[in-house]
Coordinates of C-alpha atoms in Angstrom, one line a residue:
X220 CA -50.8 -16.9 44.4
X221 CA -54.7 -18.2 44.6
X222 CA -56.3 -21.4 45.6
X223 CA -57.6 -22.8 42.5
X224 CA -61.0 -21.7 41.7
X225 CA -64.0 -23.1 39.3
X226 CA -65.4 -21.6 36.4
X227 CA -68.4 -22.1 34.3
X228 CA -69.1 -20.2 31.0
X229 CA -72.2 -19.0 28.6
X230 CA -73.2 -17.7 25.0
X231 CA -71.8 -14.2 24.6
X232 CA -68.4 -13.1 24.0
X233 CA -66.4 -10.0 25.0
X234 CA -63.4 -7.9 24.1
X235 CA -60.6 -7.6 26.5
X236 CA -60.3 -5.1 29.1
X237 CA -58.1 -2.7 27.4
X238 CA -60.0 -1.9 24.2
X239 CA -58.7 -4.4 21.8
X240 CA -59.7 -7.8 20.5
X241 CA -58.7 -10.7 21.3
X242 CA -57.9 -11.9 17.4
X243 CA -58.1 -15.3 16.6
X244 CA -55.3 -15.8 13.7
X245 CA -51.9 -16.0 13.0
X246 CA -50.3 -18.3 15.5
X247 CA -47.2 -18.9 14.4
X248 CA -45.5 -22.0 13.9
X249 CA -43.2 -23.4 16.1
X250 CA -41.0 -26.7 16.6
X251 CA -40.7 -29.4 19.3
X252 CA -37.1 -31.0 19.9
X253 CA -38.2 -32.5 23.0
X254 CA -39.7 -35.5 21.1
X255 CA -41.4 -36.8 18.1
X256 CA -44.8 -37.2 21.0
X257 CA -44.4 -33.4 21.4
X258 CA -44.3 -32.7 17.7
X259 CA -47.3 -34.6 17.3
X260 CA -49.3 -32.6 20.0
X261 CA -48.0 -29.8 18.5
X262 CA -49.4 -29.3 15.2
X263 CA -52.7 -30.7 17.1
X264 CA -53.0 -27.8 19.0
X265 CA -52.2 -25.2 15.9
X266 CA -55.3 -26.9 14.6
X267 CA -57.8 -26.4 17.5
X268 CA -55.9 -22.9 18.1
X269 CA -55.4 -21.6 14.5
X270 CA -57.2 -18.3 15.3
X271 CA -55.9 -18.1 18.8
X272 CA -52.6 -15.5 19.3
X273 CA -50.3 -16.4 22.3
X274 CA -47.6 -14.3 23.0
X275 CA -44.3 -16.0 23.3
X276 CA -44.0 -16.5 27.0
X277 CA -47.7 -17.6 26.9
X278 CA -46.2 -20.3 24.7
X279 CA -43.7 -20.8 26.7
X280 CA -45.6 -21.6 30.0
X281 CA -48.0 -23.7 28.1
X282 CA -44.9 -25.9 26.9
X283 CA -43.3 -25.9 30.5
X284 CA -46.9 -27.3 31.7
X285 CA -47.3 -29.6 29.4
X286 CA -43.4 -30.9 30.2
X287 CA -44.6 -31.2 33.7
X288 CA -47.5 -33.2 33.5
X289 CA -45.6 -35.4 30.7
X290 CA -43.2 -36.1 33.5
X291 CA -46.0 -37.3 35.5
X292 CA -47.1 -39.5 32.9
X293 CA -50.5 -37.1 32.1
X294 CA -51.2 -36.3 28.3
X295 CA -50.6 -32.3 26.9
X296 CA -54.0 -30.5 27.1
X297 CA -55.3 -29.2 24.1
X298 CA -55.5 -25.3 24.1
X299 CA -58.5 -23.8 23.7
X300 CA -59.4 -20.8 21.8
X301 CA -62.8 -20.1 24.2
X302 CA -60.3 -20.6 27.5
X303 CA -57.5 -18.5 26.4
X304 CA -59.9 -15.7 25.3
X305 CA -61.0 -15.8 29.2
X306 CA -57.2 -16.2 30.6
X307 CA -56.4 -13.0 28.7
X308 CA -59.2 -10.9 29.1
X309 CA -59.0 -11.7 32.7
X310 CA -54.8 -11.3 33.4
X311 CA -55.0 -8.2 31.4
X312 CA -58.2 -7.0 34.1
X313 CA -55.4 -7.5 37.0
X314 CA -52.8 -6.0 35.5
X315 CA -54.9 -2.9 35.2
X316 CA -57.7 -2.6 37.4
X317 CA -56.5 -4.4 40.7
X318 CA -60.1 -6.1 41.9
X319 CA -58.4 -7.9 44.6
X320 CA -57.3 -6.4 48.0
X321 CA -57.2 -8.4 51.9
X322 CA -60.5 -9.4 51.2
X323 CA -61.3 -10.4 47.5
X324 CA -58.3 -12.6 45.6
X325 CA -57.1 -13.0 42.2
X326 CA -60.3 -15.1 41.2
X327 CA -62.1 -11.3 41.3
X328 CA -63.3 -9.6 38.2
X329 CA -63.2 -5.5 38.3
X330 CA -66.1 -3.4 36.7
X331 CA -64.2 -2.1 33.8
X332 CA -65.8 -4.2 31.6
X333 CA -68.9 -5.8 29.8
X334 CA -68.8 -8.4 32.4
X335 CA -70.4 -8.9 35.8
X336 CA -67.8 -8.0 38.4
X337 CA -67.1 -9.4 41.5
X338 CA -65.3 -9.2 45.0
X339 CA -63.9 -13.4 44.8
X340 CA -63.3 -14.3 49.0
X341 CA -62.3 -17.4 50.7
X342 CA -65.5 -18.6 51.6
X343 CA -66.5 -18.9 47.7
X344 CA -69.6 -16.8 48.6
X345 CA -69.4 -15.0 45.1
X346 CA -68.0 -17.9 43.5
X347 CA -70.7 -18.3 40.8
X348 CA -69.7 -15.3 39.5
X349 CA -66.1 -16.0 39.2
X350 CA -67.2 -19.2 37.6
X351 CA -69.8 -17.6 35.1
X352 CA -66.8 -16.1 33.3
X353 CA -66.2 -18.4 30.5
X354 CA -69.9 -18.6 29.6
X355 CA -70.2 -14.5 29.8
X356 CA -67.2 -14.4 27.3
X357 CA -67.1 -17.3 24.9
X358 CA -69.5 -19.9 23.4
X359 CA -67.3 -22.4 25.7
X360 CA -70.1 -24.7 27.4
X361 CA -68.5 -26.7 29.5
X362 CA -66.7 -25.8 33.3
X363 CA -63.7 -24.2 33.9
X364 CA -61.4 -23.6 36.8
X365 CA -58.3 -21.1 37.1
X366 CA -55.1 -20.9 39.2
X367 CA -53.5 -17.0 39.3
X368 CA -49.9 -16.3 39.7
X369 CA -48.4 -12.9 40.5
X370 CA -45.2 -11.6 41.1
X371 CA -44.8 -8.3 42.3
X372 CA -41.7 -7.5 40.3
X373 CA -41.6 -9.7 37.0
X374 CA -43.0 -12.8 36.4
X375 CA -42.0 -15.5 33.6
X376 CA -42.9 -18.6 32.7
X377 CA -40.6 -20.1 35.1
X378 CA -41.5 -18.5 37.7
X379 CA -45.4 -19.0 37.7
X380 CA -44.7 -22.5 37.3
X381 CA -42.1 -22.6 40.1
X382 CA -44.5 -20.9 42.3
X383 CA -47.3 -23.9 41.5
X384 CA -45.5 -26.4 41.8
X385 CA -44.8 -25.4 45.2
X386 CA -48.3 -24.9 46.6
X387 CA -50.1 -28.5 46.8
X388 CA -53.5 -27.2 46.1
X389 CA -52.2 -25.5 42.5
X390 CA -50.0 -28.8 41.6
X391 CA -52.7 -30.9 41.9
X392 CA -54.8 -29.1 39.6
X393 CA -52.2 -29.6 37.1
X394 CA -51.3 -33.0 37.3
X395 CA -55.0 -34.0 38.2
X396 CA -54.0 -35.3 41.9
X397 CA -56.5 -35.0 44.7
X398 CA -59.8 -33.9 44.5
X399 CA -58.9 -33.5 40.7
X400 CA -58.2 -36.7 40.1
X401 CA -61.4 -37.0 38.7
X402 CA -61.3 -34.2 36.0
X403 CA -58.9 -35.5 33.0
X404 CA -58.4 -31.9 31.3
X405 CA -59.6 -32.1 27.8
X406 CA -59.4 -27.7 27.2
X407 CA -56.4 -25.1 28.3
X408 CA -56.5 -21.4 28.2
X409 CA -53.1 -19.2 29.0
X410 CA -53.0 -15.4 30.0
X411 CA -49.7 -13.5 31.1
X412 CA -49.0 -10.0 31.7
X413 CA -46.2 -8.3 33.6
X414 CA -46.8 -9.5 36.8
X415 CA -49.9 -12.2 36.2
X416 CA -49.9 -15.8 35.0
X417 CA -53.1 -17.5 34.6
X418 CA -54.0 -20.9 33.4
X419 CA -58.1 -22.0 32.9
X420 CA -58.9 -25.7 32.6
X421 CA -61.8 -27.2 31.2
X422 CA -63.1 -31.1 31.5
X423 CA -65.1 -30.7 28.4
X424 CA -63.3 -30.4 24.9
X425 CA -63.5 -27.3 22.6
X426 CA -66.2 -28.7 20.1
X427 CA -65.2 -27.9 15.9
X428 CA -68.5 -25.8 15.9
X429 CA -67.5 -23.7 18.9
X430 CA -64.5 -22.9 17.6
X431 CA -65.4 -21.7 14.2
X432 CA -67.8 -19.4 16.3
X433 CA -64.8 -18.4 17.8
X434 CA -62.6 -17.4 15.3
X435 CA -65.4 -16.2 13.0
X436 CA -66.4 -13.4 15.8
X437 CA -65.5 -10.0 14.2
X438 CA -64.1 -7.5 16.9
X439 CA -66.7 -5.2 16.2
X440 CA -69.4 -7.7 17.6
X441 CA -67.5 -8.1 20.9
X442 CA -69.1 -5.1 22.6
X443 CA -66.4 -4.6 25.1
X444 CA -66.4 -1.2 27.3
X445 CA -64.0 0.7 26.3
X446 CA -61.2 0.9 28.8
X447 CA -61.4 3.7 31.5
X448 CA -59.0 3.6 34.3
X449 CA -60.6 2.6 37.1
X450 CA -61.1 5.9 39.6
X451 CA -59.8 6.0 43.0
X452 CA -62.6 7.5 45.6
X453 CA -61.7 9.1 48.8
X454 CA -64.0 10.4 51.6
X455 CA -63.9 14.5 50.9
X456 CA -66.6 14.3 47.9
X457 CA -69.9 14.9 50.0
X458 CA -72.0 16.8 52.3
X459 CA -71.3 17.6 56.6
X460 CA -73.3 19.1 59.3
X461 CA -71.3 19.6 62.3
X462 CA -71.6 21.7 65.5
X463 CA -69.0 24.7 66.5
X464 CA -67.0 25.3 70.2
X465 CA -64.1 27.8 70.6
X466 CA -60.9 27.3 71.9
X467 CA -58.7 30.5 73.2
X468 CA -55.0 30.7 72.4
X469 CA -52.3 32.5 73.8
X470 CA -48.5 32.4 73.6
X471 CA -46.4 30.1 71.0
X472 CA -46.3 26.4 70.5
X473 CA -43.4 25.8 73.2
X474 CA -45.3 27.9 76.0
X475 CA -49.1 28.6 75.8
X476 CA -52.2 28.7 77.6
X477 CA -55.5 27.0 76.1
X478 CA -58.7 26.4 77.4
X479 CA -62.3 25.4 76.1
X480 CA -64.5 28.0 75.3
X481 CA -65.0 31.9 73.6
X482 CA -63.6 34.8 75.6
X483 CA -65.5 36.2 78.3
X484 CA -67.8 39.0 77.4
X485 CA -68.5 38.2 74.0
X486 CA -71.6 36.2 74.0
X487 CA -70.5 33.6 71.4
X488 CA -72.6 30.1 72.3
X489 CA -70.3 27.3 71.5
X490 CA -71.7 23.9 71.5
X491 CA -75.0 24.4 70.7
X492 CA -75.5 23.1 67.6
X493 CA -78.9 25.4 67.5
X494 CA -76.9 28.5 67.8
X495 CA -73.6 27.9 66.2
X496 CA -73.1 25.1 63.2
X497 CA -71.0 24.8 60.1
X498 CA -72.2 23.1 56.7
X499 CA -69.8 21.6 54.5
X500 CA -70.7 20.6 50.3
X501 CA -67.4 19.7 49.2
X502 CA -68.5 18.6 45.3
X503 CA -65.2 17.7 43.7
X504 CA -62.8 15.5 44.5
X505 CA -59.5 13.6 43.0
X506 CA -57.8 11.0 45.0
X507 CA -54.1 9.8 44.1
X508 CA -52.8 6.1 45.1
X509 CA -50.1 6.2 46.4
X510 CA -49.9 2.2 48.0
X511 CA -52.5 0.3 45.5
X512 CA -56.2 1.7 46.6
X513 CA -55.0 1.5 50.4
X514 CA -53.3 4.3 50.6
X515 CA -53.4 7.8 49.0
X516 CA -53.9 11.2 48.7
X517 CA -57.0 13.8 48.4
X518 CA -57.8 16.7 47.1
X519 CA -60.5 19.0 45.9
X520 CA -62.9 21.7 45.6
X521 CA -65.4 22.5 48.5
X522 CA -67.9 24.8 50.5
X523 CA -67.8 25.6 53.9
X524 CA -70.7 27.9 55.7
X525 CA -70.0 28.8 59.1
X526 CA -72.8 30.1 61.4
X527 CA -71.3 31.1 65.3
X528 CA -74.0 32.3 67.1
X529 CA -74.4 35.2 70.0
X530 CA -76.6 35.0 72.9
X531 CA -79.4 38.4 73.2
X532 CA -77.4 40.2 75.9
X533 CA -74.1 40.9 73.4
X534 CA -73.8 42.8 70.4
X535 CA -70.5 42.4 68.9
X536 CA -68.4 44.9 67.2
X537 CA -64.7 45.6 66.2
X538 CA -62.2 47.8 68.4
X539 CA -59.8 49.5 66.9
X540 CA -57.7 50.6 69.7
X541 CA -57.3 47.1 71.2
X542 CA -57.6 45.6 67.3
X543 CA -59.7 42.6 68.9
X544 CA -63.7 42.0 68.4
X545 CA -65.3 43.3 71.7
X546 CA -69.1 43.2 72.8
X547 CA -71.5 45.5 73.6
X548 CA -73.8 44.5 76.8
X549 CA -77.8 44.9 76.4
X550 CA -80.1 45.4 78.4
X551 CA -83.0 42.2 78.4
X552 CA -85.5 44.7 79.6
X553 CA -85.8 47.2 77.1
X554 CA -85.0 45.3 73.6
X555 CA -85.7 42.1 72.1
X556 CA -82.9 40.2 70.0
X557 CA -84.5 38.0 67.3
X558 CA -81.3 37.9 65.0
X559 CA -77.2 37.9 66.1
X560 CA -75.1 35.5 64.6
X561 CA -71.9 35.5 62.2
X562 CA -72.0 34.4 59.0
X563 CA -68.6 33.1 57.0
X564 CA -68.9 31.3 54.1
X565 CA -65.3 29.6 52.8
X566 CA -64.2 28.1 49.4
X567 CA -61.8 25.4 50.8
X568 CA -58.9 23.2 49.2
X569 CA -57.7 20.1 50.9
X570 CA -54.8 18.4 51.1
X571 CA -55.7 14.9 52.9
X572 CA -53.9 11.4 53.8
X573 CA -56.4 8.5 53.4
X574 CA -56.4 5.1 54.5
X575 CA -58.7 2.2 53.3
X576 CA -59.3 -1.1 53.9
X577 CA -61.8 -1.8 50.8
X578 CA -61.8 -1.0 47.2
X579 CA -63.4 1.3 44.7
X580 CA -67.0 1.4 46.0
X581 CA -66.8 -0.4 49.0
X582 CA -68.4 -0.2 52.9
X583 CA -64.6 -0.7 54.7
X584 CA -63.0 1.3 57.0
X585 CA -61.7 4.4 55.9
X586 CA -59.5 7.4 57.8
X587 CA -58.5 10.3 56.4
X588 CA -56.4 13.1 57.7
X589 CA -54.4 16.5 57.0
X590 CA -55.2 19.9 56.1
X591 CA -57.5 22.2 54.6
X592 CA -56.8 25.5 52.9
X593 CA -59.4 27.9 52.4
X594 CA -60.2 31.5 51.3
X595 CA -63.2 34.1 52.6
X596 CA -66.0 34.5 50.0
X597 CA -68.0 36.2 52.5
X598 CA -68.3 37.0 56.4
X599 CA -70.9 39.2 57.9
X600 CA -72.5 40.2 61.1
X601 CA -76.4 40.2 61.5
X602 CA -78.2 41.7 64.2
X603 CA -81.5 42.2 64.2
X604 CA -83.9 43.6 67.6
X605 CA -87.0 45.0 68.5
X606 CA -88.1 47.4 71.0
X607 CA -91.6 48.9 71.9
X608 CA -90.6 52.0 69.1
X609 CA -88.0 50.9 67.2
X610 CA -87.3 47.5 65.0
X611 CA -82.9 47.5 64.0
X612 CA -82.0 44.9 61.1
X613 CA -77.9 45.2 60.5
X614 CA -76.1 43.2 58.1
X615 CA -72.0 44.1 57.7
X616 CA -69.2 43.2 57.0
X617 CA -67.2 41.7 60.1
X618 CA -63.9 40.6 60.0
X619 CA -63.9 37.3 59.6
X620 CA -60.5 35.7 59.5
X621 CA -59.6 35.8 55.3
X622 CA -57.8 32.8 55.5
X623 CA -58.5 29.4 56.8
X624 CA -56.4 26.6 57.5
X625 CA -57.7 23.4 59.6
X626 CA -56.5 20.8 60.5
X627 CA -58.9 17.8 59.9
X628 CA -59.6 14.0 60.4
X629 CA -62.7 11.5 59.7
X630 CA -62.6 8.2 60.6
X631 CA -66.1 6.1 59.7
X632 CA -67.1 2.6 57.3
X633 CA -68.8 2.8 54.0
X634 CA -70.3 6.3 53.4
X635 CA -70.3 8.0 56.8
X636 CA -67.6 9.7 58.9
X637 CA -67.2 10.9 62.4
X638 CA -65.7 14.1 61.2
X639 CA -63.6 16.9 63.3
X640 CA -61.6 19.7 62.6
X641 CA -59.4 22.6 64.7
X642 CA -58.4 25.9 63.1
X643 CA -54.8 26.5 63.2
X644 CA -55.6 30.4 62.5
X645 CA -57.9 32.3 64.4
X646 CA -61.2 32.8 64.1
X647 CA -61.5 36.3 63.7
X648 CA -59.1 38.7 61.8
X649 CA -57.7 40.2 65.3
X650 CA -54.7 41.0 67.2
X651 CA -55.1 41.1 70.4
X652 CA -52.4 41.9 73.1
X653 CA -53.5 41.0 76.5
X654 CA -56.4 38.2 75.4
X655 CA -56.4 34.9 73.9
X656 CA -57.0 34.6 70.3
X657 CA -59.9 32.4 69.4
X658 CA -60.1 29.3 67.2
X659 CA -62.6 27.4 66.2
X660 CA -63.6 23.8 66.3
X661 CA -66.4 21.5 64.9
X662 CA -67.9 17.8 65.2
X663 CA -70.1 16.3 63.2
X664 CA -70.8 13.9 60.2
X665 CA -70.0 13.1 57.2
X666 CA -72.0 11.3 54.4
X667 CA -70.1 11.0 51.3
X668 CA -71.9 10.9 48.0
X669 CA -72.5 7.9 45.9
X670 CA -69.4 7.3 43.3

């Protein structure tokens, strides 16, 4: 439930968020048995809302309002076509696009249509465009000012109005106490959905001229986007540069050795992000709620090009007998490295847990964390050195584990993340039997592409 909230409104109208028009005709008639007052009030109001449909439980809460405030000795409002156009469109927006989170409340308007959105907080710092709503969809041109209801199971009629009635700041609004003393309503809108209620009140009365604008609008003027559910955006779409240390593994996960590093006599620099780097271009993504946009899971398509480098006194090559990558020691003296590095170059699937604390779009907090899958497109050894007689250029084929699987985690606000991740396979396709295998690891950062 939301602290009541002001609106203004303009000259252009809108279609409702899900594609359809609002159409203003065929009310139908109903009957009053409460009294002959009622009855009166009644056919009133199918007058100044002949075009206007209202669903029955919109009805239904605008008679249980009306009841209320007649028990407090306060006249029925009037409904009005221009407010209930604005009620609708905008219960129909929270039912299906979810603008408000911690942050933003139920006075928030979502992008998903051909009005200007906004993130609606306590401190009314975007309140003009909350207000701006009635004015951006209807020729209404006087003030308005909306209470929200929601229910996270149901709501009804009874219900919304329960829920007022019990919040001081809502009840006065209705029954003009307070600070609303001052505002006799003279114009009512009504929304509902399945779990939103809303109610817009207006001080200024639906003029005859406005509402023959209203209800002569043809739903082909309205201009409203057509709906598109709104995209959830996780933190995998984008671009990483990140630098690459070893860690050597032996045993199983109950009893093990591990330690920081590449194995001895190898020559792989670790750390260095000069020497050994990895570059990630991860270009699709999908991201699944799973607890509104808090909460939920990615996945995707990406690219992941892996550079280890080796220092100029190791030249590495592949033992069969011991089935582990070994090195070759060089003499400084006689040759001159100017190329030895690995190259591996991965087309990678993840499979990530993500945590937000903003919506679509936003420059929250955001951690995301699980595994990554990926499959060898390429891995090669270059080697390249010079001596006084001789120049040596080698590129083959090295192996380069096939298979990747990582574990990863990023953690950052807005668009960039402190981004790490461990291999949970080894480096290199080997089998040792007396030495550690190696696995690799990386640091670096994220920046995620604009949604």
């Amino acid at each position: 439930m939301e602290p009541p909230a002001r609106a203004a409104s303009s000259t252009q109208t809108n279609r409702i968020a899900n594609g359809s028009c609002v159409n203003l005709t065929d009310m139908k008639s109903r009957s009053y048995s409460s009294s002959l007052a009622f009855l009166v009030v009644f056919f009133g109001l199918v007058n100044s809302v002949s075009g206007q449909r209202l669903s029955e439980e919109e009805m239904l809460l605008y008679d249980l309002v009306m009841e209320y405030r007649g028990q407090n000795g306060l006249p029925a409002i009037p409904l009005s076509e221009s407010l209930t156009i604005v009620a609708q469109a905008h219960v129909l927006d929270l039912q299906k696009h979810r603008p408000f989170d911690n942050t933003c409340n139920m006075h928030s308007w979502s992008a998903n249509g051909e009005w200007t959105s906004c993130c609606y907080t306590s401190d009314h710092a975007e309140a003009e465009c909350m207000w701006n709503k009635p004015r951006e969809l209807t020729t209404y041109t006087g003030k308005g000012y909306e209470i929200a209801h929601r229910n996270s199971a149901s709501t009804s009629p009874s219900t919304a109005l329960k829920s007022w009635k019990s919040s001081k700041g809502h009840n006065e609004v209705i029954i003009n106490k307070g600070v609303w003393k001052s505002h006799p309503w003279r114009a009512v809108g009504i929304g509902m959905s399945q779990h939103f209620a809303v109610i817009w009140f207006g001080d200024l009365a639906q003029s005859a001229e406005a509402r023959a604008t209203a209800t002569s609008m043809p739903c082909d003027s309205l201009n409203l986007k057509k709906e598109e559910k709104a995209k959830s955006v996780g933190n995998w779409r984008g671009f990483s540069a990140s630098t690459v240390s070893m860690i050597q593994f032996q045993g199983n996960m109950e009893d093990y050795d591990a330690s920081l590093g590449a194995r001895d006599g190898l020559g792989i620099v670790s750390g260095d992000v000069t020497q050994s780097w990895r570059v990630e271009f991860n270009p699709f993504e999908k991201r699944q709620r799973v607890l509104g946009e808090f909460i939920g899971l990615t996945t995707g398509l990406g690219f992941d090009w892996w550079r280890v480098g080796i220092d100029d006194l190791h030249r590495l090559q592949f033992e069969d007998a011991s089935n582990s990558v070994t090195a070759e020691v060089l003499s400084p003296d006689s040759i001159q490295v100017t190329k030895n590095h690995v190259n591996a170059v991965y087309m990678r699937i993840p499979l990530l847990a993500s945590l937000h604390t903003y919506k679509r779009g936003g420059n929250g907090f955001h951690l995301e964390a699980g595994v990554v899958g990926g499959f060898l497109l390429q891995g090669q050894y270059i080697f390249e050195q010079k001596n006084l007689s001789i120049q040596e250029y080698k590129r083959e084929d090295f192996p380069v584990n096939p298979f990747q699987l990582h574990g990863r985690m990023a953690i950052g606000f807005g668009k960039m993340s402190l981004l790490g991740e461990v291999s949970l396979l080894p480096f290199f396709d080997e089998s040792p039997l007396d030495t550690p295998s190696m696995h690799s690891f990386s640091v670096g950062l994220q920046f995620r592409f604009s949604d």
